[in-house]
Coordinates of C-alpha atoms in Angstrom, one line a residue:
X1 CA 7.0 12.1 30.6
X2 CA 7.8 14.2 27.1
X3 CA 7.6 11.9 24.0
X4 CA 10.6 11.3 22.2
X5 CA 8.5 12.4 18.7
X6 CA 5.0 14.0 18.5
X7 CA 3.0 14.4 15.5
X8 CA 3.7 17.3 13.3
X9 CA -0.1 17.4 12.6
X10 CA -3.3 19.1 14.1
X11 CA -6.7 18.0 15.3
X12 CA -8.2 20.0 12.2
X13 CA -6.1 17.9 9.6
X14 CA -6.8 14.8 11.3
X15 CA -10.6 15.9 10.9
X16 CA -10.0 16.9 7.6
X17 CA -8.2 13.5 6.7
X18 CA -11.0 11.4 8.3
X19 CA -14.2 13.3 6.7
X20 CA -12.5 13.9 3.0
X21 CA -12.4 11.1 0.1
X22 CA -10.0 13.4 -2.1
X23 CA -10.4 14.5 -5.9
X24 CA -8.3 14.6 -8.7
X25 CA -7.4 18.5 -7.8
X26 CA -5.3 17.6 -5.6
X27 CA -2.6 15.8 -7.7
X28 CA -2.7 19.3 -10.1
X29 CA -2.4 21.5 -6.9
X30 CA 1.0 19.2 -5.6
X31 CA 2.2 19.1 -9.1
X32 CA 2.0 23.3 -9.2
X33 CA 3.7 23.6 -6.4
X34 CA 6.9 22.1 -7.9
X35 CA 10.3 24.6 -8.2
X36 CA 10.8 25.8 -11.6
X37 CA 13.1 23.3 -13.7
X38 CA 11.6 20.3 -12.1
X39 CA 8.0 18.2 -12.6
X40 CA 6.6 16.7 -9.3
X41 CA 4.8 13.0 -8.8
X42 CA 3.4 11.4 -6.1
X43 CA 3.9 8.4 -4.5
X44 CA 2.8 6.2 -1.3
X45 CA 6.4 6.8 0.1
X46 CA 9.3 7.8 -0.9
X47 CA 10.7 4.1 -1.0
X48 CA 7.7 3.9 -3.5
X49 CA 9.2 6.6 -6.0
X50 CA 12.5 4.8 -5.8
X51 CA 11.3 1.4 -6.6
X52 CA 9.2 3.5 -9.8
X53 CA 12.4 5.5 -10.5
X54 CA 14.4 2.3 -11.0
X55 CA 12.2 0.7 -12.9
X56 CA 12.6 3.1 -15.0
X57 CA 15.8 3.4 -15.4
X58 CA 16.1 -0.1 -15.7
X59 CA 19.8 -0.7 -15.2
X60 CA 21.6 -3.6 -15.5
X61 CA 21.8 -6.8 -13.1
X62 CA 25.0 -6.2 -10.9
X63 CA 25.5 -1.9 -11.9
X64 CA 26.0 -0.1 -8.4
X65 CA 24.3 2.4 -6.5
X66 CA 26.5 4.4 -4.3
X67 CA 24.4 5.0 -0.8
X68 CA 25.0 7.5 2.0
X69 CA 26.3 4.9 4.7
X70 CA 23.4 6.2 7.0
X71 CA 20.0 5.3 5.6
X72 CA 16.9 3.9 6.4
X73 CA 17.6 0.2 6.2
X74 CA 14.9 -0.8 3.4
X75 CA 16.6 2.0 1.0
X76 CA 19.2 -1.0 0.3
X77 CA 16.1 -3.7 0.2
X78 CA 14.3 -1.5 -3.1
X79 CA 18.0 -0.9 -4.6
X80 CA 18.7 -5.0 -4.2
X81 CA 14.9 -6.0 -5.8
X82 CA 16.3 -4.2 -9.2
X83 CA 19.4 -6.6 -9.3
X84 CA 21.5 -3.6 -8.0
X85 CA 24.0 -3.9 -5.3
X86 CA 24.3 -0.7 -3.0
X87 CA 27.5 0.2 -2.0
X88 CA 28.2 2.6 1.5
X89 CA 29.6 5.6 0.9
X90 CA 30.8 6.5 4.7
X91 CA 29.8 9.7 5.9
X92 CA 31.2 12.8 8.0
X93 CA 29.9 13.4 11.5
X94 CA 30.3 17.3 11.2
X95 CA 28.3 17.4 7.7
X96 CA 26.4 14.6 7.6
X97 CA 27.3 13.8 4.6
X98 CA 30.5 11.7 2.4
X99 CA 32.5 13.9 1.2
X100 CA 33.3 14.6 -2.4
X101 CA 36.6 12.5 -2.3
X102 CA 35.5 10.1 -0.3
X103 CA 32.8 9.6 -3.4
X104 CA 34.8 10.2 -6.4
X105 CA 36.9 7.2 -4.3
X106 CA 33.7 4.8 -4.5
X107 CA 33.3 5.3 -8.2
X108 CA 34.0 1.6 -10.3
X109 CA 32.9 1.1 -14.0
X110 CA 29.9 -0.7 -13.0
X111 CA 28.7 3.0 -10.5
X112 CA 25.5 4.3 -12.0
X113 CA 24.0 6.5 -9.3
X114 CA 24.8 8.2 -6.0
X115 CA 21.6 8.5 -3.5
X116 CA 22.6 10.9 -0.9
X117 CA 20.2 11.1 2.2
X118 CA 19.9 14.4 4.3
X119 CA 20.0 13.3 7.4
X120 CA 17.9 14.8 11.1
X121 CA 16.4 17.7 9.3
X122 CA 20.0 18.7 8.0
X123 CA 20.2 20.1 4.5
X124 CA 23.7 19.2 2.9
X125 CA 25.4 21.8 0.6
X126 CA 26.1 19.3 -2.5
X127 CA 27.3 21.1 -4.9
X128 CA 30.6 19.6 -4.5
X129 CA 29.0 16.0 -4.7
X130 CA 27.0 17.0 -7.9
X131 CA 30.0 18.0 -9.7
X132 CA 31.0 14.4 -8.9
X133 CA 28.4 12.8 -10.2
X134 CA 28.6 14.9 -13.4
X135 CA 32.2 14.5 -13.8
X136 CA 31.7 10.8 -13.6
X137 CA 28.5 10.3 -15.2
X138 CA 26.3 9.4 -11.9
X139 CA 23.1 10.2 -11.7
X140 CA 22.3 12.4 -8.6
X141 CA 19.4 11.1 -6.2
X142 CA 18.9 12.7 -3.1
X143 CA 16.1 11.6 0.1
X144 CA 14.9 14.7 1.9
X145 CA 12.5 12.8 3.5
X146 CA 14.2 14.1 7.2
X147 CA 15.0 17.8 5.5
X148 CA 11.4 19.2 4.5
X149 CA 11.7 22.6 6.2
X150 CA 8.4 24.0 4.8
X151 CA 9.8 24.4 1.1
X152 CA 9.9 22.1 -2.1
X153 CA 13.1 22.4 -3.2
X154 CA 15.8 20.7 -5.3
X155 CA 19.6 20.7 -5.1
X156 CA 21.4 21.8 -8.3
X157 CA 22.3 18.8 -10.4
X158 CA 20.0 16.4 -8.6
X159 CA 18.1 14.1 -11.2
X160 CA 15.6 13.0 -8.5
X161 CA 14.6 14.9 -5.1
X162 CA 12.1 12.7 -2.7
X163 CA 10.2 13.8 -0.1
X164 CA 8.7 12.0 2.7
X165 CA 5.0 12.7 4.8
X166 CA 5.2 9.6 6.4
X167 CA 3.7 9.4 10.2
X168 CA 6.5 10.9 11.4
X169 CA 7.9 13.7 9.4
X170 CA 7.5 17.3 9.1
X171 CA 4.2 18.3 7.9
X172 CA 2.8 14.7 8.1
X173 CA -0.1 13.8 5.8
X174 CA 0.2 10.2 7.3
X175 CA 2.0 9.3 4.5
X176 CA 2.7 10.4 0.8
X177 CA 5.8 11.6 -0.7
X178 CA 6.9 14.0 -3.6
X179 CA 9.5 13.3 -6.1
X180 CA 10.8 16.3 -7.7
X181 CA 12.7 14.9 -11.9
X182 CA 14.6 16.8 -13.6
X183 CA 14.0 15.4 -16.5
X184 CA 10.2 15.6 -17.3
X185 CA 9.5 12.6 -19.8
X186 CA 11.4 10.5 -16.9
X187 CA 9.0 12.0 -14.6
X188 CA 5.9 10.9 -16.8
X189 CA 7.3 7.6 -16.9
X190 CA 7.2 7.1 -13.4
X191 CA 4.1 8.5 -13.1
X192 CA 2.6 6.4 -15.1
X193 CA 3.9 3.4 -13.5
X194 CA 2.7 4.5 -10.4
X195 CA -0.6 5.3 -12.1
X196 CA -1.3 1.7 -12.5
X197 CA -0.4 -0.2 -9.1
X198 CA -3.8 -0.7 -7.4
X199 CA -5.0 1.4 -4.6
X200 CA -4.8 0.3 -0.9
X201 CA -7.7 -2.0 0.1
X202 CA -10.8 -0.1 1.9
X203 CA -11.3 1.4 4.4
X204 CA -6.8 1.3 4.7
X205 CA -7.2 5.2 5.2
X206 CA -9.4 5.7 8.0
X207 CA -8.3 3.2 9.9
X208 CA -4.3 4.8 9.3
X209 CA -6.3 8.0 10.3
X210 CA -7.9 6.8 13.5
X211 CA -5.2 5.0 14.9
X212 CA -2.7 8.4 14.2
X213 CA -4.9 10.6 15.8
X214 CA -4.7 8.0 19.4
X215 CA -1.2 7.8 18.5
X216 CA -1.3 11.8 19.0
X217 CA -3.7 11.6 21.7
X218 CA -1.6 9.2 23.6
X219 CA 1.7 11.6 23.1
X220 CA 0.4 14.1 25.6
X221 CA 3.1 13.7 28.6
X222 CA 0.3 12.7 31.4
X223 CA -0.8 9.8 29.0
X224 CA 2.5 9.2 27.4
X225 CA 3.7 8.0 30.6
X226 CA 1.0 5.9 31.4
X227 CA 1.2 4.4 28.4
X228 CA 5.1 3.3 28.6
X229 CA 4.0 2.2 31.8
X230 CA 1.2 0.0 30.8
X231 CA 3.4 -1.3 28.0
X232 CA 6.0 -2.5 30.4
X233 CA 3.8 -3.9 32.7
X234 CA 2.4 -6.1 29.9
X235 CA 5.7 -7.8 29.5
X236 CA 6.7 -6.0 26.3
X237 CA 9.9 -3.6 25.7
X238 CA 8.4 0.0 25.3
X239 CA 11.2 0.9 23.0
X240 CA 10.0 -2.0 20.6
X241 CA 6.4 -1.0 20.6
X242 CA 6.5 2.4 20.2
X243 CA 8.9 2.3 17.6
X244 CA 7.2 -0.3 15.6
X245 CA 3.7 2.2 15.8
X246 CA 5.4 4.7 14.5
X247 CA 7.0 2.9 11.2
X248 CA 4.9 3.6 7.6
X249 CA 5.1 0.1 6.6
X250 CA 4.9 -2.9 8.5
X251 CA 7.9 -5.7 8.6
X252 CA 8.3 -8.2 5.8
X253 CA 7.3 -8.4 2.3
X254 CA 8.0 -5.0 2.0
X255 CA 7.5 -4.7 -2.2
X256 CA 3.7 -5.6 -2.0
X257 CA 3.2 -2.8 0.2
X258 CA 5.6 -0.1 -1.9
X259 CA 3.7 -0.6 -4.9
X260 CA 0.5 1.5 -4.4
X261 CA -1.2 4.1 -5.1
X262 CA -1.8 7.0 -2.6
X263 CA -5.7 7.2 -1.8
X264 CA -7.3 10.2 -2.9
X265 CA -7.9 11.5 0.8
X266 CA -4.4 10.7 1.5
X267 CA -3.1 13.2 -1.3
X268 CA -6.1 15.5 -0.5
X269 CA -4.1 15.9 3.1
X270 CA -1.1 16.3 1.6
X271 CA -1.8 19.4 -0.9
X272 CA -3.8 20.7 2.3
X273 CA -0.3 20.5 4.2
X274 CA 1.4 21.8 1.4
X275 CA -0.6 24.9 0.3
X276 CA 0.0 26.2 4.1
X277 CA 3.6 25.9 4.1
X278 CA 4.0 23.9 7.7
X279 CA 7.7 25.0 8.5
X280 CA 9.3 23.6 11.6
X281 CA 9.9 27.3 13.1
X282 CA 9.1 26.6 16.7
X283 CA 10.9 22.9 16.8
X284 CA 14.1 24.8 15.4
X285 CA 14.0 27.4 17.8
X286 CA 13.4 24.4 20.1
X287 CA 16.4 22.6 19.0
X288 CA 18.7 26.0 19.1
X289 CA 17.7 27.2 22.6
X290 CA 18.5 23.7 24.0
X291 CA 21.6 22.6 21.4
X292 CA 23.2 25.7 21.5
X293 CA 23.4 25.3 25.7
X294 CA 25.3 22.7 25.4
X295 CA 29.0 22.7 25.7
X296 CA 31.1 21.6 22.5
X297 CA 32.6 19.0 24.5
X298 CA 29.3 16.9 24.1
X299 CA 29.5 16.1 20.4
X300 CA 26.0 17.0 18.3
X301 CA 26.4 16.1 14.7
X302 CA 25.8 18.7 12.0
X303 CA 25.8 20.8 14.9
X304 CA 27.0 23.8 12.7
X305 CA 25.4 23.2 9.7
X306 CA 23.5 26.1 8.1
X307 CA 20.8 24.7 6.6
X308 CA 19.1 22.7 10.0
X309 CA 15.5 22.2 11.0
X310 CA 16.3 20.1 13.7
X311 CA 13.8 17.0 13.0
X312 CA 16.3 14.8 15.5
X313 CA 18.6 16.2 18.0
X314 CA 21.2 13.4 17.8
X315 CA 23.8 13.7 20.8
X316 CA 26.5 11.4 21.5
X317 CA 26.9 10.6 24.7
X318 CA 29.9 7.9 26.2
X319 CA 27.6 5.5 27.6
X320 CA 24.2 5.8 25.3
X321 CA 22.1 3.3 27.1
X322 CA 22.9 4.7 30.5
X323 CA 22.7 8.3 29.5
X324 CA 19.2 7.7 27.6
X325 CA 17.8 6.0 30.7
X326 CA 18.9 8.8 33.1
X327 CA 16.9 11.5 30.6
X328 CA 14.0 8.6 30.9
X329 CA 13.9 8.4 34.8
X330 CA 14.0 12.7 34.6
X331 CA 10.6 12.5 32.4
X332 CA 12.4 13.2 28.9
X333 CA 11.7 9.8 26.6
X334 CA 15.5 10.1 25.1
X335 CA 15.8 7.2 22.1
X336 CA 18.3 5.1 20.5
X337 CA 16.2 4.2 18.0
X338 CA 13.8 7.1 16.6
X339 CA 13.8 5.6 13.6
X340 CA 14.8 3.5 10.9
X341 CA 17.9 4.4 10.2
X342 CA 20.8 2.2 9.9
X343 CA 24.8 2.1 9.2
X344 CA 25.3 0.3 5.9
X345 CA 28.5 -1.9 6.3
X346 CA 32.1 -0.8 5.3
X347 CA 31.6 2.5 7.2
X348 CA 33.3 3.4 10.7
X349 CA 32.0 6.9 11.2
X350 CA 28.3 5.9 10.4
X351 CA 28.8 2.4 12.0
X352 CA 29.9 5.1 15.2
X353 CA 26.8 7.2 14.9
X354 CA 24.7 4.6 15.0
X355 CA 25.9 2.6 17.6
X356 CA 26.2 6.1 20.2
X357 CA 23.6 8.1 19.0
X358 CA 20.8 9.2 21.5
X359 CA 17.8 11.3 20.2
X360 CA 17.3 14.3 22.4
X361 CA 12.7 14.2 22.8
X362 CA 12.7 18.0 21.8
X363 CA 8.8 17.8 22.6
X364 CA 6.6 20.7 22.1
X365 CA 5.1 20.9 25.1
X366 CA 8.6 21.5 26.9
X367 CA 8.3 25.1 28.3
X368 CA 11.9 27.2 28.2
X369 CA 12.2 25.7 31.7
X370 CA 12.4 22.0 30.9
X371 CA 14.6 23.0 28.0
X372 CA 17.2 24.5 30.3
X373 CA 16.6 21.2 32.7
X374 CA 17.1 18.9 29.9
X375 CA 20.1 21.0 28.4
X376 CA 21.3 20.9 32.2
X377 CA 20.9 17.5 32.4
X378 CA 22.1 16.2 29.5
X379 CA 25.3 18.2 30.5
X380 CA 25.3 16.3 33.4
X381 CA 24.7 13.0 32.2
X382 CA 27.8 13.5 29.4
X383 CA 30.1 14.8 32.0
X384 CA 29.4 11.9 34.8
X385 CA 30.3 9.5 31.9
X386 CA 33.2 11.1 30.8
X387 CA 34.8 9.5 34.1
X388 CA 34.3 6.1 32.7
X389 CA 36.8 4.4 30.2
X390 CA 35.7 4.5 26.7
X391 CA 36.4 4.2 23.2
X392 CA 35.3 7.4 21.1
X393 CA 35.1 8.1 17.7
X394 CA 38.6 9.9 16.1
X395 CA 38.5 13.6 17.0
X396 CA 38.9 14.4 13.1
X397 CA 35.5 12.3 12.5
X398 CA 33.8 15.2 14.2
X399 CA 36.1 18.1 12.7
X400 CA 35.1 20.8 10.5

């Protein structure tokens, strides 16, 4: 069977991440590699730099934070610790995104910030949403943790720019993040706040290092399949417990495990990645050759976009637990639930995606034949539950 995700790392990095303990060089070589205009600081994740960033800012008990209305679910859970209350901003299914309008709409007295997240490798063009936030005096936050494309990069007007390395992004140093400040003494700030939380206990790296490197062992197809099997057979859901080994941070008591500092190894991997630039180039040709076979009937959010590295394929089918099943019994591990993300509440078009969404497993060891087979079948699938009665989302939700 193909795996839904694989690890965007090699058996050399792993090495490398098991036999080095780090040095301090490796902060000064991430730091150099920021964009001009902006200063760069590390953190554990990027829900780390968040929880450092509002500190920081230290805004009042009951101010607002206006949030992309798809977002990994513990985004709200930081924004909340700080007294804050997130508000959804709903997005667009063409772009991705909320629109302008739809943001200037959000605005109140008490709106402070606006934390866009680029969603499934998508970059959004914000220069609209920045003139917003200028306009109205909103800080500009934006998560790139899906959108690292093999460049550090910051959109125009964004106070904050986050990066994610976590297990299962692009270029994966098995965790880390960059944030990318505007301002530079708000940069130091944080920095120094993240300076002093303790580091993880010992030995917390090479265990995370072991058990990534069976995680990649066990995403070969032959022992992939084995493995969902075995998991079943035990009497547990495979969904469940793949998804749950793949997530940075386990459930509950979430703070005490934000407020870290990276190890030294961890950050050592994470210039290593860096300094060689690991763009997505064959998963995006990937994600073209079998997106772009399929009909525009079959709706593909931000299928037109631009800027796309393709880190999810999102498809959405009538029937999504049928039509993920049918790619399963073909050998492709199609998901519902890749990852994390979640539909904050107040908003129809991302409460849509989230509830029809089905990850196509763009795997790299598909050959251009099994990417015709599951463009074919995916096809197939879509059309045989297009017979069914349904309820779809409004045809302007996925309009350009």
């Amino acid at each position: 069977m193909f795996p839904r995700l694989t690890l965007d790392i090699g058996w050399r990095d792993l090495a490398f991440a098991l036999a080095t303990r780090g040095d301090e060089g490796a902060v000064r070589s991430i730091a150099a590699m920021a964009p001009a205009g902006r200063t760069a600081v590390t953190a554990l994740s990027v829900r780390t730099a968040l929880d450092a960033f509002l500190a920081e800012l230290a805004l009042p008990a009951g101010d607002e934070v206006l949030m992309s209305a798809v977002n990994i679910e513990t985004m709200a859970e930081v924004v909340r610790a700080h007294g804050l209350v997130p508000v959804s901003v709903d997005i667009e299914l063409a772009t991705l995104a909320p629109s302008p309008e739809t943001v200037e709409a959000a605005v109140t007295p008490r709106t402070r910030l606006f934390l866009l997240a680029h969603l499934y490798g998508a970059r959004v063009e914000t220069s609209g949403l920045a003139e917003v936030c200028r306009r109205r005096g909103l800080m500009f936050v934006e998560d790139l943790a899906q959108a690292y494309d093999g460049r550090l990069t910051a959109s125009d007007g964004a106070d904050a720019s986050l990066y994610s390395f976590g297990p299962i992004k692009t270029a994966t140093a098995l965790g880390g993040a960059v944030a990318l400040f505007a301002d530079p003494d708000l940069a130091r700030r944080v920095r120094a706040r993240l300076d002093a939380c303790p580091e993880p206990a010992a030995g917390w790296w090479r265990k995370r290092a072991l058990k990534h490197a069976v995680l990649k062992a066990l995403s070969l197809p032959p022992l992939y399949g084995l493995a969902r099997l075995a998991i079943a057979a035990a009497g547990r859901d495979p969904e469940a417990v793949i998804g749950a080994a793949a997530r940075g941070f386990r459930s509950g008591d979430l703070l005490p495990q934000l407020r870290r500092r990276p190890p030294k190894a961890m950050l050592a991997l994470l210039a290593r990645r860096l300094a060689r630039g690991a763009a997505p180039l064959e998963r995006t040709a990937r994600a073209r050759r079998v997106l772009w076979r399929l009909p525009p009937r079959i709706p593909v959010p931000g299928r037109d976009l631009a800027s796309h590295a393709w880190w999810l394929a999102p498809v959405l089918p009538r029937h999504p637990d049928l039509f993920a099943q049918r790619l399963r019994d073909a050998g492709f591990d199609a998901t519902r639930g890749a990852t994390s993300l979640r539909a904050l509440p107040g908003a129809p078009n991302a409460a849509h995606l989230i509830d029809m969404v089905v990850y196509l497993p763009l795997s790299p060891f598909l050959s251009q034949v099994d990417e015709a087979r599951l463009a074919d079948l995916t096809v197939a699938a879509f059309d045989d539950d297009a017979r069914s009665s349904f309820i779809t989302a409004p045809a302007e939700a996925l309009s350009t």
